[in-house]
PDB file of C-alpha atoms and ligand atoms in Angstrom:
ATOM      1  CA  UNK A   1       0.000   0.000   0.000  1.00 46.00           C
ATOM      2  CA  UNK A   2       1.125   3.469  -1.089  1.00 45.00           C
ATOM      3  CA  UNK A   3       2.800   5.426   1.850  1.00 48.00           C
ATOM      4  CA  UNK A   4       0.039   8.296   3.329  1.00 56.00           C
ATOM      5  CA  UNK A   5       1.573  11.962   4.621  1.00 60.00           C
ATOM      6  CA  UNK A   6       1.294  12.517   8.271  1.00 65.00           C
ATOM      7  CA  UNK A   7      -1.173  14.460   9.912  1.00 66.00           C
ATOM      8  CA  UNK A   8      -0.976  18.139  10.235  1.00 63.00           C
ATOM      9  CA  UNK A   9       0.063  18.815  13.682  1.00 71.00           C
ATOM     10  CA  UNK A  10      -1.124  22.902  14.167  1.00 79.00           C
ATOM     11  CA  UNK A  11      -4.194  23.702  15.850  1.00 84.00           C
ATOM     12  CA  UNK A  12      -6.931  25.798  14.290  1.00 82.00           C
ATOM     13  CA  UNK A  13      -7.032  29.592  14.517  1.00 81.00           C
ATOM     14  CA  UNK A  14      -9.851  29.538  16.898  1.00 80.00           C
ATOM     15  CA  UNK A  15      -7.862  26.966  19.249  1.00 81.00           C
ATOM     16  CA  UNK A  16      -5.088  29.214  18.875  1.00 82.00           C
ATOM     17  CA  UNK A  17      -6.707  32.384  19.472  1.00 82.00           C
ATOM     18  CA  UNK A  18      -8.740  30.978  22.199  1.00 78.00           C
ATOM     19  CA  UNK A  19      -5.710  29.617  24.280  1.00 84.00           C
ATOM     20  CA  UNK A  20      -4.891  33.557  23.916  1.00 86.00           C
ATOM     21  CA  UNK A  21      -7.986  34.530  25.350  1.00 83.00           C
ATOM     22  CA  UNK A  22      -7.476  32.949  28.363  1.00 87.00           C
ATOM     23  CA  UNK A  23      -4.055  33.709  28.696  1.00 85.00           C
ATOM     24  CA  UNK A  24      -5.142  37.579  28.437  1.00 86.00           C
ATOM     25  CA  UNK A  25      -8.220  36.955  30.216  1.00 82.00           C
ATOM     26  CA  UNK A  26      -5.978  35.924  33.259  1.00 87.00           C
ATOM     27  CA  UNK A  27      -3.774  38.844  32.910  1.00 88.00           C
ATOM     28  CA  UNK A  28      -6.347  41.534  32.523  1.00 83.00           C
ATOM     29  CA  UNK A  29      -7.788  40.427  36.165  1.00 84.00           C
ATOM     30  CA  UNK A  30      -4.283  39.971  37.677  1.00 88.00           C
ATOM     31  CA  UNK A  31      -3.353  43.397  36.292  1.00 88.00           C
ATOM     32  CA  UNK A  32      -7.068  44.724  36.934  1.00 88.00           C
ATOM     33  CA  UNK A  33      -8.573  42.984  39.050  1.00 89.00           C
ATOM     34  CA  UNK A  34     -12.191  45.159  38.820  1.00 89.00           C
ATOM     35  CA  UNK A  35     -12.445  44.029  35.371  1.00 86.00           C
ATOM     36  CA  UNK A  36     -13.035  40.262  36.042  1.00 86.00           C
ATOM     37  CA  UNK A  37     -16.644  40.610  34.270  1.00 86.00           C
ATOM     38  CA  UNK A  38     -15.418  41.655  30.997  1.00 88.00           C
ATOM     39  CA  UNK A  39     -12.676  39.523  31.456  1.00 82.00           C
ATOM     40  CA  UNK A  40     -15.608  36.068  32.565  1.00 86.00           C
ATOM     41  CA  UNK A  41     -17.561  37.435  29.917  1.00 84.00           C
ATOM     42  CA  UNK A  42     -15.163  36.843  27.032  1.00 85.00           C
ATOM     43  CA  UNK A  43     -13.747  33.395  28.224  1.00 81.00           C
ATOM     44  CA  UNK A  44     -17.424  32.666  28.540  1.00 86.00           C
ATOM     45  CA  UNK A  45     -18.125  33.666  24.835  1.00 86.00           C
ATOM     46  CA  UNK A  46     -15.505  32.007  23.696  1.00 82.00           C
ATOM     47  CA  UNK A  47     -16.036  28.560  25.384  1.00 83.00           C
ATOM     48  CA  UNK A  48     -19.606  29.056  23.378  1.00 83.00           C
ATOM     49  CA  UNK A  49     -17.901  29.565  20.113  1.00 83.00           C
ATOM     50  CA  UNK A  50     -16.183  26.269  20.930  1.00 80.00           C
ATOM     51  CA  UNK A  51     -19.452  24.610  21.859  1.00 80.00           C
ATOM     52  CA  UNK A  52     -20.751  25.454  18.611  1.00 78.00           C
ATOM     53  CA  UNK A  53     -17.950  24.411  16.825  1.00 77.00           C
ATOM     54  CA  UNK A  54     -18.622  21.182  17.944  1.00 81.00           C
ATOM     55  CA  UNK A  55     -22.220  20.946  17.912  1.00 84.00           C
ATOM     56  CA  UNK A  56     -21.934  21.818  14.086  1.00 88.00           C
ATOM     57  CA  UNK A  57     -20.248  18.128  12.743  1.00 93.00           C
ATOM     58  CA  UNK A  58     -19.128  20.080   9.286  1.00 91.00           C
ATOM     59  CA  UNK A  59     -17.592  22.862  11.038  1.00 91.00           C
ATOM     60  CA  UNK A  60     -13.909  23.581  10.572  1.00 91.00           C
ATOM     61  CA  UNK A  61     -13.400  25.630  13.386  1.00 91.00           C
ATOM     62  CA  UNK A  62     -12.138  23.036  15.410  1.00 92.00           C
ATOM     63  CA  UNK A  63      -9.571  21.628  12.893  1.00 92.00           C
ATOM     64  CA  UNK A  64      -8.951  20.262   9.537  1.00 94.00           C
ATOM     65  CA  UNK A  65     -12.333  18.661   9.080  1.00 96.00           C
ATOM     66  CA  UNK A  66     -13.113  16.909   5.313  1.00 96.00           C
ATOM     67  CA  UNK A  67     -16.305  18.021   4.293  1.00 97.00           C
ATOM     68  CA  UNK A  68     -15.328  17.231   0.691  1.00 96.00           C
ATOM     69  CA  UNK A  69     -12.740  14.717  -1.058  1.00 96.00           C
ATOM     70  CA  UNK A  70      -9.248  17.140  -1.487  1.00 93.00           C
ATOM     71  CA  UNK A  71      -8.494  18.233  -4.916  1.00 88.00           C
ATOM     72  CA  UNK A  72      -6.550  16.113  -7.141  1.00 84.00           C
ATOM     73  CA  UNK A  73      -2.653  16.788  -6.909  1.00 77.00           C
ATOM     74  CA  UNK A  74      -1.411  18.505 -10.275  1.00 73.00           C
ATOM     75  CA  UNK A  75      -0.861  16.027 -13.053  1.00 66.00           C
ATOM     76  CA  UNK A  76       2.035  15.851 -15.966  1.00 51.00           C
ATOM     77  CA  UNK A  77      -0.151  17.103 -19.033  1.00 55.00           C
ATOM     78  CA  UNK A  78       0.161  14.232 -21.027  1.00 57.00           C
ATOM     79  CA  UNK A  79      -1.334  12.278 -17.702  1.00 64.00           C
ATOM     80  CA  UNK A  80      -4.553  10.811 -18.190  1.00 67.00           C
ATOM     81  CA  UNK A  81      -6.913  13.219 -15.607  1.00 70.00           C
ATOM     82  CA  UNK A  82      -8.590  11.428 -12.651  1.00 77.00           C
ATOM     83  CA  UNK A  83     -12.385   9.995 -13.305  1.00 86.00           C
ATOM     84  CA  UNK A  84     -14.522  12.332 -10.867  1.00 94.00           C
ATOM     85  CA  UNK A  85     -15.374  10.254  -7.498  1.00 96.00           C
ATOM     86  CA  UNK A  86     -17.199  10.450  -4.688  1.00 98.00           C
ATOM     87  CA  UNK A  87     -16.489   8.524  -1.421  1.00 98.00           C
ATOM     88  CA  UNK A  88     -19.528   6.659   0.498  1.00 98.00           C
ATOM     89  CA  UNK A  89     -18.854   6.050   4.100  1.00 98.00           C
ATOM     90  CA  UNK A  90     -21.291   3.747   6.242  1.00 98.00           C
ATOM     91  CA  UNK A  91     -21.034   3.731   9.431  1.00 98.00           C
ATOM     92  CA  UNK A  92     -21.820   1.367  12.499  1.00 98.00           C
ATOM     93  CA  UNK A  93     -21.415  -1.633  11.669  1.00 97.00           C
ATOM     94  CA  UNK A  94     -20.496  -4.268  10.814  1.00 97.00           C
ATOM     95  CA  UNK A  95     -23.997  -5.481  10.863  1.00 97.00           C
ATOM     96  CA  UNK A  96     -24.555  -9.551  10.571  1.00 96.00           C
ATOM     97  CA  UNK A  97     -27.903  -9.199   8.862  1.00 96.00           C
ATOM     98  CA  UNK A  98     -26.484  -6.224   6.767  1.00 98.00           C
ATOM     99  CA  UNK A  99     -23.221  -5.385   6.122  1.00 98.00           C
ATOM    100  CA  UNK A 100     -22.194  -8.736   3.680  1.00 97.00           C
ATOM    101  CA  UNK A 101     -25.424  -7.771   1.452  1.00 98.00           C
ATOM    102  CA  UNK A 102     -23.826  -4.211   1.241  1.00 98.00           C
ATOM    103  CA  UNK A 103     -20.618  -5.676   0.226  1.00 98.00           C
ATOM    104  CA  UNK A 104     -22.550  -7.917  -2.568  1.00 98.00           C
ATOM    105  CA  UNK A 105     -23.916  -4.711  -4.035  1.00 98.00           C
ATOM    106  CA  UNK A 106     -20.942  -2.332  -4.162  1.00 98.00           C
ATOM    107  CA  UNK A 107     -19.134  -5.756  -5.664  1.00 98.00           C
ATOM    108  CA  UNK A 108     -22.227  -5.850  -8.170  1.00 97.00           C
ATOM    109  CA  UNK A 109     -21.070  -1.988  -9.373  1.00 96.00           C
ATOM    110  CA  UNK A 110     -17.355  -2.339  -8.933  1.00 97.00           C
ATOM    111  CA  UNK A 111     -17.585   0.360  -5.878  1.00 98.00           C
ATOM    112  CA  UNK A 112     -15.582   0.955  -3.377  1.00 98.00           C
ATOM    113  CA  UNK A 113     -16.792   2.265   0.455  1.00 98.00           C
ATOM    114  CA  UNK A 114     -15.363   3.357   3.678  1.00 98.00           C
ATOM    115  CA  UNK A 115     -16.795   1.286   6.567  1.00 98.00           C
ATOM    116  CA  UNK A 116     -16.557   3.823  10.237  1.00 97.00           C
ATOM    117  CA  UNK A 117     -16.706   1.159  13.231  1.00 96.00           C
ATOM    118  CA  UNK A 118     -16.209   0.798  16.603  1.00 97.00           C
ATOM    119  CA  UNK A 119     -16.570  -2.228  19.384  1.00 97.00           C
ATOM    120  CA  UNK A 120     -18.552  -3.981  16.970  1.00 97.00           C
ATOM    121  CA  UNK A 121     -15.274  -5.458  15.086  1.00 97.00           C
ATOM    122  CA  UNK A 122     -15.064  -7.502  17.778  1.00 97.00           C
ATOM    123  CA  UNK A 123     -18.123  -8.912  17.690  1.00 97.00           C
ATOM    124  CA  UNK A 124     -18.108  -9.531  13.951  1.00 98.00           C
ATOM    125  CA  UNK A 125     -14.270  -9.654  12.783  1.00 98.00           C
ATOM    126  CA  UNK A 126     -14.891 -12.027   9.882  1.00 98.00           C
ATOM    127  CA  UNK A 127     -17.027  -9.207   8.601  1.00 98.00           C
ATOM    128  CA  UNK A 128     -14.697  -6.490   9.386  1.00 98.00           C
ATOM    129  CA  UNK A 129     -11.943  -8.826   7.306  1.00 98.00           C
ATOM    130  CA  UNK A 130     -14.582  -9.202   4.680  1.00 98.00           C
ATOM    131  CA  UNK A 131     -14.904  -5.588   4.196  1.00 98.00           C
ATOM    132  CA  UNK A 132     -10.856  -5.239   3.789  1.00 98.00           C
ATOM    133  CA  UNK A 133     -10.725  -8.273   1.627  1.00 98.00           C
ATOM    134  CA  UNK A 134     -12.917  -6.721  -0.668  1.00 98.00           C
ATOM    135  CA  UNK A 135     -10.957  -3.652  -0.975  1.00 97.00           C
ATOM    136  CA  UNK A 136     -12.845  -1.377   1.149  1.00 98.00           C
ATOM    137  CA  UNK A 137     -11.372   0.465   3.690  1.00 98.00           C
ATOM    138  CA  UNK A 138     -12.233   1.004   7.240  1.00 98.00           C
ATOM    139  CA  UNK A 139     -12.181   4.013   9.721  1.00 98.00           C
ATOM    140  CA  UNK A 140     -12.358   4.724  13.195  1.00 98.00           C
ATOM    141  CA  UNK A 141     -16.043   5.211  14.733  1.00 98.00           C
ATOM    142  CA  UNK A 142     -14.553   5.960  18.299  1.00 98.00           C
ATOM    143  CA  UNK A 143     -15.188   2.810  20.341  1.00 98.00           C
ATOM    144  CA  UNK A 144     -18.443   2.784  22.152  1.00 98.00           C
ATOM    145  CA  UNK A 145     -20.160   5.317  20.032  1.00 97.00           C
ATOM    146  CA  UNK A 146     -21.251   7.168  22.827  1.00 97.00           C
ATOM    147  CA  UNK A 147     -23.842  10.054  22.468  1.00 93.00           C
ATOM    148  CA  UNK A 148     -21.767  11.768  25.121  1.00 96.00           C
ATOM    149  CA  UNK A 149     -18.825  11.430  22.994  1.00 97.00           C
ATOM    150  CA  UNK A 150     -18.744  15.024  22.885  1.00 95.00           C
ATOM    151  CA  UNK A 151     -18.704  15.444  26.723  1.00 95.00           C
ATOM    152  CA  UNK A 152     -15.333  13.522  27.293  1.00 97.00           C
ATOM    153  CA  UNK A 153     -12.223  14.909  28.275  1.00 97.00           C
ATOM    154  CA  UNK A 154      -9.143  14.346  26.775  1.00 97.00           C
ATOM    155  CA  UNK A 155      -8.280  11.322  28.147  1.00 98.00           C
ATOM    156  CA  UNK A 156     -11.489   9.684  27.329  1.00 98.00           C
ATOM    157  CA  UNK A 157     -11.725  11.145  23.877  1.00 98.00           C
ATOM    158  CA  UNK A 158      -8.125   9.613  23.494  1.00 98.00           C
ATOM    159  CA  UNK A 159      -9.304   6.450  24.884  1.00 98.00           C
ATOM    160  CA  UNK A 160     -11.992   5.643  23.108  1.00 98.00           C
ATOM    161  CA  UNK A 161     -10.149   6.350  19.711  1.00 98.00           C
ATOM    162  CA  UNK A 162      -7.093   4.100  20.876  1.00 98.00           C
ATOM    163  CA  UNK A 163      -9.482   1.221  21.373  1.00 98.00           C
ATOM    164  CA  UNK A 164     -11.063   0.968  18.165  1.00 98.00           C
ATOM    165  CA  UNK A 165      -7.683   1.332  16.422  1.00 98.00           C
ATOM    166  CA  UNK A 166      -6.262  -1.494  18.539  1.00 98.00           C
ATOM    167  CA  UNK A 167      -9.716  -3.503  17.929  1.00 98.00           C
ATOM    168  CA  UNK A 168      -9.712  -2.762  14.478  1.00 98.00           C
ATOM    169  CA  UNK A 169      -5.835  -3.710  13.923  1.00 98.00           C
ATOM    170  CA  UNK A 170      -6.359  -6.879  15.931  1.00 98.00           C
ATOM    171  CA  UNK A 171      -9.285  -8.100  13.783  1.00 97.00           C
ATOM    172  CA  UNK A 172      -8.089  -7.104  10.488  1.00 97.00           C
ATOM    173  CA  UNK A 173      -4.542  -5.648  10.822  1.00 97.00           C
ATOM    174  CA  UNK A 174      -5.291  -2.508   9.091  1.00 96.00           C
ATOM    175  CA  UNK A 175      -4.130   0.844  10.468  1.00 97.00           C
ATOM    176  CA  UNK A 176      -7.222   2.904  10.345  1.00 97.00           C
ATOM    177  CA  UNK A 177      -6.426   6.332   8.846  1.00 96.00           C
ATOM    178  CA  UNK A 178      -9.650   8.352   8.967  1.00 97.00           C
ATOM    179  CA  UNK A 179     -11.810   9.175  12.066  1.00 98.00           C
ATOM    180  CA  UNK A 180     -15.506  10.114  12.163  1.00 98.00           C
ATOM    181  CA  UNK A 181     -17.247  11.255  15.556  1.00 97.00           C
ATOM    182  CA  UNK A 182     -20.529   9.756  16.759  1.00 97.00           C
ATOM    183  CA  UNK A 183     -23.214  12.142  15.154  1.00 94.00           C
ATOM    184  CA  UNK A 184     -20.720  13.984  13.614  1.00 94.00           C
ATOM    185  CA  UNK A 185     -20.854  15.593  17.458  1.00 95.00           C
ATOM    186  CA  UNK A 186     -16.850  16.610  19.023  1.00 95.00           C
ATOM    187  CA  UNK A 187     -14.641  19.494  20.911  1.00 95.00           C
ATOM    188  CA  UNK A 188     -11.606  20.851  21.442  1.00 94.00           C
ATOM    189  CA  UNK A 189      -9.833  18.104  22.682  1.00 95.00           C
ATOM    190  CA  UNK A 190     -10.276  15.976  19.936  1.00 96.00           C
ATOM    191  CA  UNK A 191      -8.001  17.501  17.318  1.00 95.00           C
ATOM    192  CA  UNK A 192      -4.785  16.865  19.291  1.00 95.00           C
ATOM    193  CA  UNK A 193      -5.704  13.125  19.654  1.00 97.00           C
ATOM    194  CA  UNK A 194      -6.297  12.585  16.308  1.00 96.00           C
ATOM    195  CA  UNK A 195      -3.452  14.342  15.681  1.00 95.00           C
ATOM    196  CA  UNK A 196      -1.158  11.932  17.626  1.00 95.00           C
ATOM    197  CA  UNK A 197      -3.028   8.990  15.952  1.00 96.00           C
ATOM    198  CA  UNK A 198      -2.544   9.914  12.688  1.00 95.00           C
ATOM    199  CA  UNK A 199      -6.081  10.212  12.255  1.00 96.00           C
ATOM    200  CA  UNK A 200      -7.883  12.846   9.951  1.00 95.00           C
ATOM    201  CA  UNK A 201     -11.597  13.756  10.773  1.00 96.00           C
ATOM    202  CA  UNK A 202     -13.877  12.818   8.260  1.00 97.00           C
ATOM    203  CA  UNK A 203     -17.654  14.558   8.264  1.00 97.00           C
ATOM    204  CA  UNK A 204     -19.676  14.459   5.187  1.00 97.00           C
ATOM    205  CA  UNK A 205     -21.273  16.661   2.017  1.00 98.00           C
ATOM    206  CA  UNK A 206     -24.586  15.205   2.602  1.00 97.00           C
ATOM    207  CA  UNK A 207     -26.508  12.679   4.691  1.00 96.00           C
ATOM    208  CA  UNK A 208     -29.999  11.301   4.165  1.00 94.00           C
ATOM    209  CA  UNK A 209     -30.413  10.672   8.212  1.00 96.00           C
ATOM    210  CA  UNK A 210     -31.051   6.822   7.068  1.00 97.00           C
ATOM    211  CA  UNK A 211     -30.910   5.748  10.803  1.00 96.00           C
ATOM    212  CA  UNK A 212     -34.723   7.746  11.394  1.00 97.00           C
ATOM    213  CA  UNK A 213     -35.806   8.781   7.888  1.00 97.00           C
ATOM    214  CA  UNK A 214     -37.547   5.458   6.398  1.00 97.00           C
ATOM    215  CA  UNK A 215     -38.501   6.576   2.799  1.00 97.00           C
ATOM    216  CA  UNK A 216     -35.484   5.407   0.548  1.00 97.00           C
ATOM    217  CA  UNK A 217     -37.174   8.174  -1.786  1.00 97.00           C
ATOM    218  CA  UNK A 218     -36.184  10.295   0.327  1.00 97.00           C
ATOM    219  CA  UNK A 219     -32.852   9.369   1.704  1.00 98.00           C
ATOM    220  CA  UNK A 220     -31.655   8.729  -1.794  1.00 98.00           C
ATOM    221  CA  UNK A 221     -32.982  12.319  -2.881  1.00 98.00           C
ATOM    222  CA  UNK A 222     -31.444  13.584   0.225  1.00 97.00           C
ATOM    223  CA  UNK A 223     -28.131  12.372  -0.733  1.00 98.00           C
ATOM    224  CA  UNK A 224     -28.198  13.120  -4.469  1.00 97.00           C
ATOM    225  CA  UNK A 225     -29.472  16.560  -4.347  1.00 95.00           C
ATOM    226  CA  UNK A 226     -26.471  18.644  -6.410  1.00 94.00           C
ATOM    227  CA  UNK A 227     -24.549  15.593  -6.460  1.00 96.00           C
ATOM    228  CA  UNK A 228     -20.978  16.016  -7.562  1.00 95.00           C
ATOM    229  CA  UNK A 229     -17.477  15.517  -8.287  1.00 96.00           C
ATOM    230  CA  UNK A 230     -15.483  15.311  -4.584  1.00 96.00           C
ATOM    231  CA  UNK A 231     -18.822  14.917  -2.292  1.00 98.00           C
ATOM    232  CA  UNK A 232     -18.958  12.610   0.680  1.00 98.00           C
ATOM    233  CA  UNK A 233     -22.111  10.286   1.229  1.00 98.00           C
ATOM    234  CA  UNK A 234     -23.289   9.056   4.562  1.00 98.00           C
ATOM    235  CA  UNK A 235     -25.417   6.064   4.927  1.00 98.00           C
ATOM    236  CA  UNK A 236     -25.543   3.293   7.990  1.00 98.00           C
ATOM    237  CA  UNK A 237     -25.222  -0.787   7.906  1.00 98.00           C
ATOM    238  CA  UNK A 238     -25.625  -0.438  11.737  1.00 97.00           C
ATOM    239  CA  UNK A 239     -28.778   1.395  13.353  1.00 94.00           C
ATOM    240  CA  UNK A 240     -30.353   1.347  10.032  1.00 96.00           C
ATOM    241  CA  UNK A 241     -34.003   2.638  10.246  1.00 97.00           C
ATOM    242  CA  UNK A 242     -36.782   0.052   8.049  1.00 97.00           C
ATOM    243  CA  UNK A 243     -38.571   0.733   5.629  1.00 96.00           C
ATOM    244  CA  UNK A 244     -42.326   0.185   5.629  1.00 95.00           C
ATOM    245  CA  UNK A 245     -41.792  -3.220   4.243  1.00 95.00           C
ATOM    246  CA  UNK A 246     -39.288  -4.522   6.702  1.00 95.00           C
ATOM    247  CA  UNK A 247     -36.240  -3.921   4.498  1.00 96.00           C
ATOM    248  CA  UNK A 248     -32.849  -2.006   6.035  1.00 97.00           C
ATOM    249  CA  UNK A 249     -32.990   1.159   4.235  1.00 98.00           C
ATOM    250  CA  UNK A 250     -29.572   1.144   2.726  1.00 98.00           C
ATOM    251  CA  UNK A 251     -30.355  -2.397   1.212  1.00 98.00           C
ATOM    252  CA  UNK A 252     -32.587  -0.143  -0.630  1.00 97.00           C
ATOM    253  CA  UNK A 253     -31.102   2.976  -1.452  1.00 98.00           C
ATOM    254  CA  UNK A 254     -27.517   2.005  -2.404  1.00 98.00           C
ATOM    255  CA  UNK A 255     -28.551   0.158  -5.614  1.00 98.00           C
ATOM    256  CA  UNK A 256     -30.261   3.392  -6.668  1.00 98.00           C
ATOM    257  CA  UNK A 257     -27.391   5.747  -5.347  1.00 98.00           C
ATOM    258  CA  UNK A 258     -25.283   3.352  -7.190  1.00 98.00           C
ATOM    259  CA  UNK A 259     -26.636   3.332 -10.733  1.00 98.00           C
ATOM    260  CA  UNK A 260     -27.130   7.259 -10.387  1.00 98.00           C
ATOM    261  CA  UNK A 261     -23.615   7.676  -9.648  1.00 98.00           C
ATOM    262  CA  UNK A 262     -23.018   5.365 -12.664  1.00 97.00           C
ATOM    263  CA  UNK A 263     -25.559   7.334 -14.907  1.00 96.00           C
ATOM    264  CA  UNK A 264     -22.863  10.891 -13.456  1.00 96.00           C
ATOM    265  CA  UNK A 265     -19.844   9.101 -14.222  1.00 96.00           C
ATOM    266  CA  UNK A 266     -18.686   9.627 -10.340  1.00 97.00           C
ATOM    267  CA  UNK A 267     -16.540   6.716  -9.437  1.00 97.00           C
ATOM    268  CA  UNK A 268     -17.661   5.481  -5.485  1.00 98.00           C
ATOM    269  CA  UNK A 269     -13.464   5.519  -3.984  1.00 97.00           C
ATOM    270  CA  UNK A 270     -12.250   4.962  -0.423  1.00 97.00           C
ATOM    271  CA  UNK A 271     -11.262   8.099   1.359  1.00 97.00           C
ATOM    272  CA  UNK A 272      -7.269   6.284   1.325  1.00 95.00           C
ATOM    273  CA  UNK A 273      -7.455   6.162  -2.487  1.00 95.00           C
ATOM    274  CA  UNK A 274      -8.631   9.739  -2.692  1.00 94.00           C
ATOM    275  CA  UNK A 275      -6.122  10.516  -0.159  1.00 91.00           C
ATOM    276  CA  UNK A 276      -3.532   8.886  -1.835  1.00 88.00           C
ATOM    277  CA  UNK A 277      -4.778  10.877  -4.991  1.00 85.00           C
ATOM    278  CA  UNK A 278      -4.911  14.141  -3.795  1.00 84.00           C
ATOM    279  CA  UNK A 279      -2.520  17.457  -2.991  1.00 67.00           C
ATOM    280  CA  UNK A 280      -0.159  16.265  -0.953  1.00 51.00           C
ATOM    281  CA  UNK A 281       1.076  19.579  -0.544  1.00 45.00           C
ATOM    282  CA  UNK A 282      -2.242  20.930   0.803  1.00 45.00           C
ATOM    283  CA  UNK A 283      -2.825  18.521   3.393  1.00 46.00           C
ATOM    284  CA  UNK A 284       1.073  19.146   4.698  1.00 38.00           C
ATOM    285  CA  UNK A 285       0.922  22.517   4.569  1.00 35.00           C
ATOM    286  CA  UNK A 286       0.980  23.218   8.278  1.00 37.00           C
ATOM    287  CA  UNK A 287       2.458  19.813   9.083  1.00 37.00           C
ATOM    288  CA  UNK A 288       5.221  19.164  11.702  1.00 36.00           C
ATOM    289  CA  UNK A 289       5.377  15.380  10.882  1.00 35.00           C
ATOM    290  CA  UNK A 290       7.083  13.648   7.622  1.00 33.00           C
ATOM    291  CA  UNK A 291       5.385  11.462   5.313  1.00 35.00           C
ATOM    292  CA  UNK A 292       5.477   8.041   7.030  1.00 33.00           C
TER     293      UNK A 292
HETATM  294 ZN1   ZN B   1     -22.373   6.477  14.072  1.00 50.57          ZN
END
């Protein structure tokens, strides 16, 4: 497998100028001590800033967040130009009733997905091996998928992403090299421990909510509205919401999403290949680390 750049290490302006907040914000009240309201007041603003940097999953505020696939790295001209791709991620499985149907069909269109899990590789591993067998990839889902994932401190935001990469080495041997948050939900502290896991946060372009919504019309249309070149779809193989009949909904959608990505020309690629693909450059701009 092709060697993948390092992580950019730097925080995000708003981490940056919000450690100098406090720092001020201390000195202000040690210099002036009568000011301590204004002083409150703007910590207080800014911890809400934070807040809703992480309440908002495609936010960048809190760090280098892909919303998008990166642009293609420049080319020799007589280089045949990249097809246009998307990347589909599906998250929470690996489902037993689920997942191995999902693999049929993206084997059916020759498409590749990126699989986000979590303490479920454990349960299912011959899945989870299935899915790398089959040459998709999988990324780190944190590894409880707690609601309160958001909540944690550092330590248990580190935590929980160190035991789904161990759980997900052990039962497949891949390094996972893309993280996604539960709900898309984070903070502060989660940028640094990515960071030293050589993780990079994935969110998406567009998401059809297929773990409530259970019209596949609508999912699908929710997920092909302005459809194009470097978007990234979510769907779910775990927590999948039914449709009407019974059916998981993605058993139902992805065939469609499929052949309209077909009828657009957009080829369905793993986030590695469109890392592996893309600007190098770009994504070490602000890096501290080598490629590895
Ligand atoms: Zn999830």
């Amino acid at each position: 497998m092709d060697p993948l750049p390092s992580r950019p290490g730097r925080p995000a302006p708003l981490i940056r100028a919000s450690r100098a907040l406090h720092v001020g914000a201390i000195g202000v009240v040690l210099v002036r001590p009568h000011w301590w309201p204004w002083a409150l007041s703007a910590v207080a603003a800014d911890h809400l800033l934070l807040a809703a940097g992480g309440l908002w999953p495609r936010s960048h505020l809190l760090g280098p967040n892909w919303t998008h696939l990166p642009p293609l790295a420049a080319g020799s001209p007589a280089e045949a130009p990249a097809p246009a791709a998307v990347a589909i991620t599906i998250d929470d499985g690996p489902d037993p009733e689920v997942t191995s149907r999902v693999l049929d069909l993206l084997d059916e269109h020759d498409a590749r997905a990126t699989f986000c899990i979590g303490e479920r590789v454990e349960r299912h591993p011959a899945l989870a091996r299935a899915i790398v067998a089959r040459q998709h990839e999988i990324g780190n889902h944190t590894y409880r998928h707690l609601m309160r994932f958001s909540l944690l401190g550092p330590r248990g935001v580190a935590q929980e992403i160190a035991r789904a990469q161990e759980a997900i080495g052990v039962a497949t041997g891949e390094v996972a090299r893309f993280f996604r948050a539960p709900a898309g939900l984070r903070n502060p502290f989660l940028e640094p421990a990515l960071t030293r896991a050589n993780l990079q946060l994935v969110s998406w372009t567009r998401r059809g909510f297929d773990t409530v919504n259970r019209s596949a019309g609508r999912v699908l249309d929710s997920l092909t509205r302005d459809l194009r070149d470097g978007d990234i779809l979510l769907l779910h193989d775990g927590h999948a919401a039914r449709t009407p009949s019974g059916s998981p909904v993605i058993l139902e959608v992805l065939p469609r999403l499929l052949r309209v990505l077909s009828a657009a020309q957009l080829a369905p690629i793993t986030l590695r290949a469109a890392l592996a693909r893309a600007s190098v450059p770009l994504l070490l701009s602000s890096a501290s680390g080598v490629p590895s």
